Amino acid sequence: ETAQVTASPEQNDSEYLSPVTIGGQALTLDFDTGSADLWVFSNSLPSSDSAGHVTFDPSKSPTFTPYSGATWQIAYGDGSSATGSVGFDSVTIGGVTVAHQAVELADNLSGAFVQDTQNDGLLGLGFSTINTIQPQRQKTFFENIMPSLALPVFTANLQADASGTYTFGAIDTAQYSGPIHYTPIDSSAGFWQFTSPSYTIGSNGASVPCTTCSPAIADTGTSLVLLDDDVVSAYYAQVNGASQDQSQGGWVFPCSASLPGFGVAIGSGYTAMLTGQDVMYESLGGGVCYGGLQSNAGQGVQIFGDVLLRHYFAVFDGGAKRFGLAKKA
Ligand SMILES: CC[C@H](C)[C@H](NC(=O)[C@H](C)NC(=O)[C@@H](CCSC)NC[C@@H](N)Cc1ccccc1)C(=O)O
């Protein structure tokens, strides 16, 4: 079987939300290849936290079964977090159903999630080695459906300021053109992780070997491209008037500045390029702009988020354990 579902952008394309039905209840979740927990806003949250969100109410689901005593607690690189209880329910995405999917019910979460009222939770598409459910971690939606998919893959075709597509079980030739450039992934840390041995500044720039640029992960749940400090400093050194502004939380520059292109190696055979325009992220007002390339704050991993992914057709191959990018159709 195969499934397709829309991916709708929030403002600034900061994240993409997709419709999911859980126990007959419709929620919109952030599909996140950088984590492996499926958690939802639930009716056990204080109403001050859940105001504006759709909440899942297990008592209204005919198919919900509690996983009594089980708990989960997750923390994310941006400092946000969530915790709660666990059950199992029927989860349907694009017509494909997992009858017995672990569903994590938030009863406590950090402010960033509370304020993001379009987001009713996250659906992890990473590897369940990092699922946080105790006493026994549980599989992701993708891991559960993989055996019944025509192909053990999913693809992300995110768009700039437009609705995109996640596809499960097929590599839709209508969505890309030219070759898919694959690299093997190492899933041992729970991510879609690969090497990125070089970077390129300028659309005709030379590729610069980089020993601190690996590993890198493909993370649909991260808005920006978070790079090693040496790399991001080298990039903004080429932008007139650029500076690091702690109050704005990163590199800013005059909106009038011309931005060079930028590319990152996806494994050893391919460099995914962005134009200067692709790197421009948002205007902060007063002629100051915020870049889509920012520091990974020394996390030791480069995080290739939506600022990169939305310019490509991305293939996450769970069968062959590989990640690939192709030009969009
Ligand atoms: C601080 C926590 C560290 C980063 C680590 N956590 C992780 O790696 C988690 C699973 N993944 C994440 O924090 C990041 C990847 C970090 S690579 C080290 N991806 C998921 C994130 N974008 C989800 C999100 C979406 C919207 C709003 C906020 C957050 C841990 O638990 O140890």
mmCIF file with all atom_site columns, C-alpha atoms in Angstrom, residues 35-136:
data_model
loop_
_atom_site.group_PDB
_atom_site.id
_atom_site.type_symbol
_atom_site.label_atom_id
_atom_site.label_alt_id
_atom_site.label_comp_id
_atom_site.label_asym_id
_atom_site.label_entity_id
_atom_site.label_seq_id
_atom_site.pdbx_PDB_ins_code
_atom_site.Cartn_x
_atom_site.Cartn_y
_atom_site.Cartn_z
_atom_site.occupancy
_atom_site.B_iso_or_equiv
_atom_site.pdbx_formal_charge
_atom_site.auth_seq_id
_atom_site.auth_comp_id
_atom_site.auth_asym_id
_atom_site.auth_atom_id
_atom_site.pdbx_PDB_model_num
ATOM 1   C CA . SER A 1 35  ? 12.784  12.415 16.660 1.00 0.00 ? 35  SER A CA 1
ATOM 2   C CA . ALA A 1 36  ? 10.893  9.162  17.247 1.00 0.00 ? 36  ALA A CA 1
ATOM 3   C CA . ASP A 1 37  ? 7.963   9.986  19.540 1.00 0.00 ? 37  ASP A CA 1
ATOM 4   C CA . LEU A 1 38  ? 4.359   10.433 18.408 1.00 0.00 ? 38  LEU A CA 1
ATOM 5   C CA . TRP A 1 39  ? 2.876   12.772 20.990 1.00 0.00 ? 39  TRP A CA 1
ATOM 6   C CA . VAL A 1 40  ? -0.297  14.850 20.985 1.00 0.00 ? 40  VAL A CA 1
ATOM 7   C CA . PHE A 1 41  ? -1.903  17.652 22.950 1.00 0.00 ? 41  PHE A CA 1
ATOM 8   C CA . SER A 1 42  ? -4.389  15.870 25.207 1.00 0.00 ? 42  SER A CA 1
ATOM 9   C CA . ASN A 1 43  ? -7.352  16.758 27.357 1.00 0.00 ? 43  ASN A CA 1
ATOM 10  C CA . SER A 1 44  ? -5.187  16.087 30.431 1.00 0.00 ? 44  SER A CA 1
ATOM 11  C CA . LEU A 1 45  ? -3.329  19.351 29.777 1.00 0.00 ? 45  LEU A CA 1
ATOM 12  C CA . PRO A 1 46  ? -4.373  22.436 31.740 1.00 0.00 ? 46  PRO A CA 1
ATOM 13  C CA . SER A 1 47  ? -6.688  24.483 29.505 1.00 0.00 ? 47  SER A CA 1
ATOM 14  C CA . SER A 1 48  ? -4.148  27.342 29.698 1.00 0.00 ? 48  SER A CA 1
ATOM 15  C CA . ASP A 1 49  ? -1.744  25.078 27.785 1.00 0.00 ? 49  ASP A CA 1
ATOM 16  C CA . SER A 1 50  ? -4.184  23.549 25.306 1.00 0.00 ? 50  SER A CA 1
ATOM 17  C CA . ALA A 1 51  ? -6.123  26.729 24.414 1.00 0.00 ? 51  ALA A CA 1
ATOM 18  C CA . GLY A 1 52  ? -6.162  27.087 20.624 1.00 0.00 ? 52  GLY A CA 1
ATOM 19  C CA . HIS A 1 53  ? -5.005  23.533 19.978 1.00 0.00 ? 53  HIS A CA 1
ATOM 20  C CA . VAL A 1 54  ? -7.008  20.466 19.002 1.00 0.00 ? 54  VAL A CA 1
ATOM 21  C CA . THR A 1 55  ? -6.617  18.024 21.892 1.00 0.00 ? 55  THR A CA 1
ATOM 22  C CA . PHE A 1 56  ? -6.910  14.242 21.762 1.00 0.00 ? 56  PHE A CA 1
ATOM 23  C CA . ASP A 1 57  ? -9.415  12.855 24.243 1.00 0.00 ? 57  ASP A CA 1
ATOM 24  C CA . PRO A 1 58  ? -8.813  9.128  24.815 1.00 0.00 ? 58  PRO A CA 1
ATOM 25  C CA . SER A 1 59  ? -12.200 8.732  26.519 1.00 0.00 ? 59  SER A CA 1
ATOM 26  C CA . LYS A 1 60  ? -13.860 9.639  23.211 1.00 0.00 ? 60  LYS A CA 1
ATOM 27  C CA . SER A 1 61  ? -11.900 7.085  21.200 1.00 0.00 ? 61  SER A CA 1
ATOM 28  C CA . PRO A 1 62  ? -13.591 3.680  20.857 1.00 0.00 ? 62  PRO A CA 1
ATOM 29  C CA . THR A 1 63  ? -10.247 2.034  20.082 1.00 0.00 ? 63  THR A CA 1
ATOM 30  C CA . PHE A 1 64  ? -7.922  3.617  22.676 1.00 0.00 ? 64  PHE A CA 1
ATOM 31  C CA . THR A 1 65  ? -6.236  1.269  25.168 1.00 0.00 ? 65  THR A CA 1
ATOM 32  C CA . PRO A 1 66  ? -4.059  2.672  27.979 1.00 0.00 ? 66  PRO A CA 1
ATOM 33  C CA . TYR A 1 67  ? -0.473  1.495  28.384 1.00 0.00 ? 67  TYR A CA 1
ATOM 34  C CA . SER A 1 68  ? -0.837  1.696  32.157 1.00 0.00 ? 68  SER A CA 1
ATOM 35  C CA . GLY A 1 69  ? 2.200   2.849  34.095 1.00 0.00 ? 69  GLY A CA 1
ATOM 36  C CA . ALA A 1 70  ? 4.062   3.885  30.964 1.00 0.00 ? 70  ALA A CA 1
ATOM 37  C CA . THR A 1 71  ? 5.474   7.411  30.718 1.00 0.00 ? 71  THR A CA 1
ATOM 38  C CA . TRP A 1 72  ? 7.482   9.474  28.248 1.00 0.00 ? 72  TRP A CA 1
ATOM 39  C CA . GLN A 1 73  ? 9.564   12.573 28.450 1.00 0.00 ? 73  GLN A CA 1
ATOM 40  C CA . ILE A 1 74  ? 11.354  14.263 25.594 1.00 0.00 ? 74  ILE A CA 1
ATOM 41  C CA . ALA A 1 75  ? 13.714  17.201 25.207 1.00 0.00 ? 75  ALA A CA 1
ATOM 42  C CA . TYR A 1 76  ? 14.623  18.898 21.929 1.00 0.00 ? 76  TYR A CA 1
ATOM 43  C CA . GLY A 1 77  ? 17.688  20.757 20.762 1.00 0.00 ? 77  GLY A CA 1
ATOM 44  C CA . ASP A 1 78  ? 15.876  24.083 20.845 1.00 0.00 ? 78  ASP A CA 1
ATOM 45  C CA . GLY A 1 79  ? 15.276  23.642 24.554 1.00 0.00 ? 79  GLY A CA 1
ATOM 46  C CA . SER A 1 80  ? 11.614  22.690 24.293 1.00 0.00 ? 80  SER A CA 1
ATOM 47  C CA . SER A 1 81  ? 10.249  19.613 26.053 1.00 0.00 ? 81  SER A CA 1
ATOM 48  C CA . ALA A 1 82  ? 7.137   17.539 26.751 1.00 0.00 ? 82  ALA A CA 1
ATOM 49  C CA . THR A 1 83  ? 6.098   14.677 29.036 1.00 0.00 ? 83  THR A CA 1
ATOM 50  C CA . GLY A 1 84  ? 3.025   12.533 29.704 1.00 0.00 ? 84  GLY A CA 1
ATOM 51  C CA . SER A 1 85  ? 1.301   9.154  29.639 1.00 0.00 ? 85  SER A CA 1
ATOM 52  C CA . VAL A 1 86  ? 0.928   6.520  26.910 1.00 0.00 ? 86  VAL A CA 1
ATOM 53  C CA . GLY A 1 87  ? -1.745  4.462  25.181 1.00 0.00 ? 87  GLY A CA 1
ATOM 54  C CA . PHE A 1 88  ? -2.343  2.629  21.929 1.00 0.00 ? 88  PHE A CA 1
ATOM 55  C CA . ASP A 1 89  ? -4.827  3.619  19.270 1.00 0.00 ? 89  ASP A CA 1
ATOM 56  C CA . SER A 1 90  ? -5.619  3.419  15.602 1.00 0.00 ? 90  SER A CA 1
ATOM 57  C CA . VAL A 1 91  ? -3.596  6.026  13.669 1.00 0.00 ? 91  VAL A CA 1
ATOM 58  C CA . THR A 1 92  ? -4.440  6.805  10.032 1.00 0.00 ? 92  THR A CA 1
ATOM 59  C CA . ILE A 1 93  ? -2.348  8.905  7.647  1.00 0.00 ? 93  ILE A CA 1
ATOM 60  C CA . GLY A 1 94  ? -3.408  9.312  4.013  1.00 0.00 ? 94  GLY A CA 1
ATOM 61  C CA . GLY A 1 95  ? -5.657  6.262  4.211  1.00 0.00 ? 95  GLY A CA 1
ATOM 62  C CA . VAL A 1 96  ? -3.021  3.967  5.733  1.00 0.00 ? 96  VAL A CA 1
ATOM 63  C CA . THR A 1 97  ? -3.775  2.755  9.279  1.00 0.00 ? 97  THR A CA 1
ATOM 64  C CA . VAL A 1 98  ? -1.701  1.341  12.101 1.00 0.00 ? 98  VAL A CA 1
ATOM 65  C CA . ALA A 1 99  ? -4.261  -0.298 14.393 1.00 0.00 ? 99  ALA A CA 1
ATOM 66  C CA . HIS A 1 100 ? -2.043  -0.438 17.473 1.00 0.00 ? 100 HIS A CA 1
ATOM 67  C CA . GLN A 1 101 ? 0.205   2.642  17.389 1.00 0.00 ? 101 GLN A CA 1
ATOM 68  C CA . ALA A 1 102 ? 1.775   3.971  20.585 1.00 0.00 ? 102 ALA A CA 1
ATOM 69  C CA . VAL A 1 103 ? 0.278   7.428  21.161 1.00 0.00 ? 103 VAL A CA 1
ATOM 70  C CA . GLU A 1 104 ? 1.903   9.656  23.750 1.00 0.00 ? 104 GLU A CA 1
ATOM 71  C CA . LEU A 1 105 ? -0.481  12.003 25.573 1.00 0.00 ? 105 LEU A CA 1
ATOM 72  C CA . ALA A 1 106 ? 1.095   15.263 26.732 1.00 0.00 ? 106 ALA A CA 1
ATOM 73  C CA . ASP A 1 107 ? 0.149   16.351 30.211 1.00 0.00 ? 107 ASP A CA 1
ATOM 74  C CA . ASN A 1 108 ? 2.997   18.857 30.473 1.00 0.00 ? 108 ASN A CA 1
ATOM 75  C CA . LEU A 1 109 ? 4.895   20.773 27.816 1.00 0.00 ? 109 LEU A CA 1
ATOM 76  C CA . SER A 1 110 ? 7.132   23.796 27.315 1.00 0.00 ? 110 SER A CA 1
ATOM 77  C CA . GLY A 1 111 ? 6.013   27.244 26.271 1.00 0.00 ? 111 GLY A CA 1
ATOM 78  C CA . ALA A 1 112 ? 7.174   27.067 22.667 1.00 0.00 ? 112 ALA A CA 1
ATOM 79  C CA . PHE A 1 113 ? 4.660   24.287 21.993 1.00 0.00 ? 113 PHE A CA 1
ATOM 80  C CA . VAL A 1 114 ? 1.856   26.054 23.869 1.00 0.00 ? 114 VAL A CA 1
ATOM 81  C CA . GLN A 1 115 ? 2.295   29.203 21.756 1.00 0.00 ? 115 GLN A CA 1
ATOM 82  C CA . ASP A 1 116 ? 2.400   27.295 18.452 1.00 0.00 ? 116 ASP A CA 1
ATOM 83  C CA . THR A 1 117 ? -1.388  26.854 18.297 1.00 0.00 ? 117 THR A CA 1
ATOM 84  C CA . GLN A 1 118 ? -1.488  25.327 14.791 1.00 0.00 ? 118 GLN A CA 1
ATOM 85  C CA . ASN A 1 119 ? 0.574   22.396 16.020 1.00 0.00 ? 119 ASN A CA 1
ATOM 86  C CA . ASP A 1 120 ? -1.300  19.616 17.879 1.00 0.00 ? 120 ASP A CA 1
ATOM 87  C CA . GLY A 1 121 ? 1.785   17.468 18.410 1.00 0.00 ? 121 GLY A CA 1
ATOM 88  C CA . LEU A 1 122 ? 4.682   15.712 16.723 1.00 0.00 ? 122 LEU A CA 1
ATOM 89  C CA . LEU A 1 123 ? 4.905   12.516 14.708 1.00 0.00 ? 123 LEU A CA 1
ATOM 90  C CA . GLY A 1 124 ? 8.440   11.171 14.916 1.00 0.00 ? 124 GLY A CA 1
ATOM 91  C CA . LEU A 1 125 ? 9.881   9.648  11.737 1.00 0.00 ? 125 LEU A CA 1
ATOM 92  C CA . GLY A 1 126 ? 13.313  8.930  13.217 1.00 0.00 ? 126 GLY A CA 1
ATOM 93  C CA . PHE A 1 127 ? 14.374  5.530  14.568 1.00 0.00 ? 127 PHE A CA 1
ATOM 94  C CA . SER A 1 128 ? 12.732  4.069  17.667 1.00 0.00 ? 128 SER A CA 1
ATOM 95  C CA . THR A 1 129 ? 16.091  3.526  19.378 1.00 0.00 ? 129 THR A CA 1
ATOM 96  C CA . ILE A 1 130 ? 15.480  7.086  20.630 1.00 0.00 ? 130 ILE A CA 1
ATOM 97  C CA . ASN A 1 131 ? 11.779  6.699  21.436 1.00 0.00 ? 131 ASN A CA 1
ATOM 98  C CA . THR A 1 132 ? 11.418  7.932  25.034 1.00 0.00 ? 132 THR A CA 1
ATOM 99  C CA . ILE A 1 133 ? 8.605   5.670  26.284 1.00 0.00 ? 133 ILE A CA 1
ATOM 100 C CA . GLN A 1 134 ? 9.407   3.883  29.549 1.00 0.00 ? 134 GLN A CA 1
ATOM 101 C CA . PRO A 1 135 ? 9.440   1.014  30.615 1.00 0.00 ? 135 PRO A CA 1
ATOM 102 C CA . GLN A 1 136 ? 9.519   -0.202 26.981 1.00 0.00 ? 136 GLN A CA 1
#
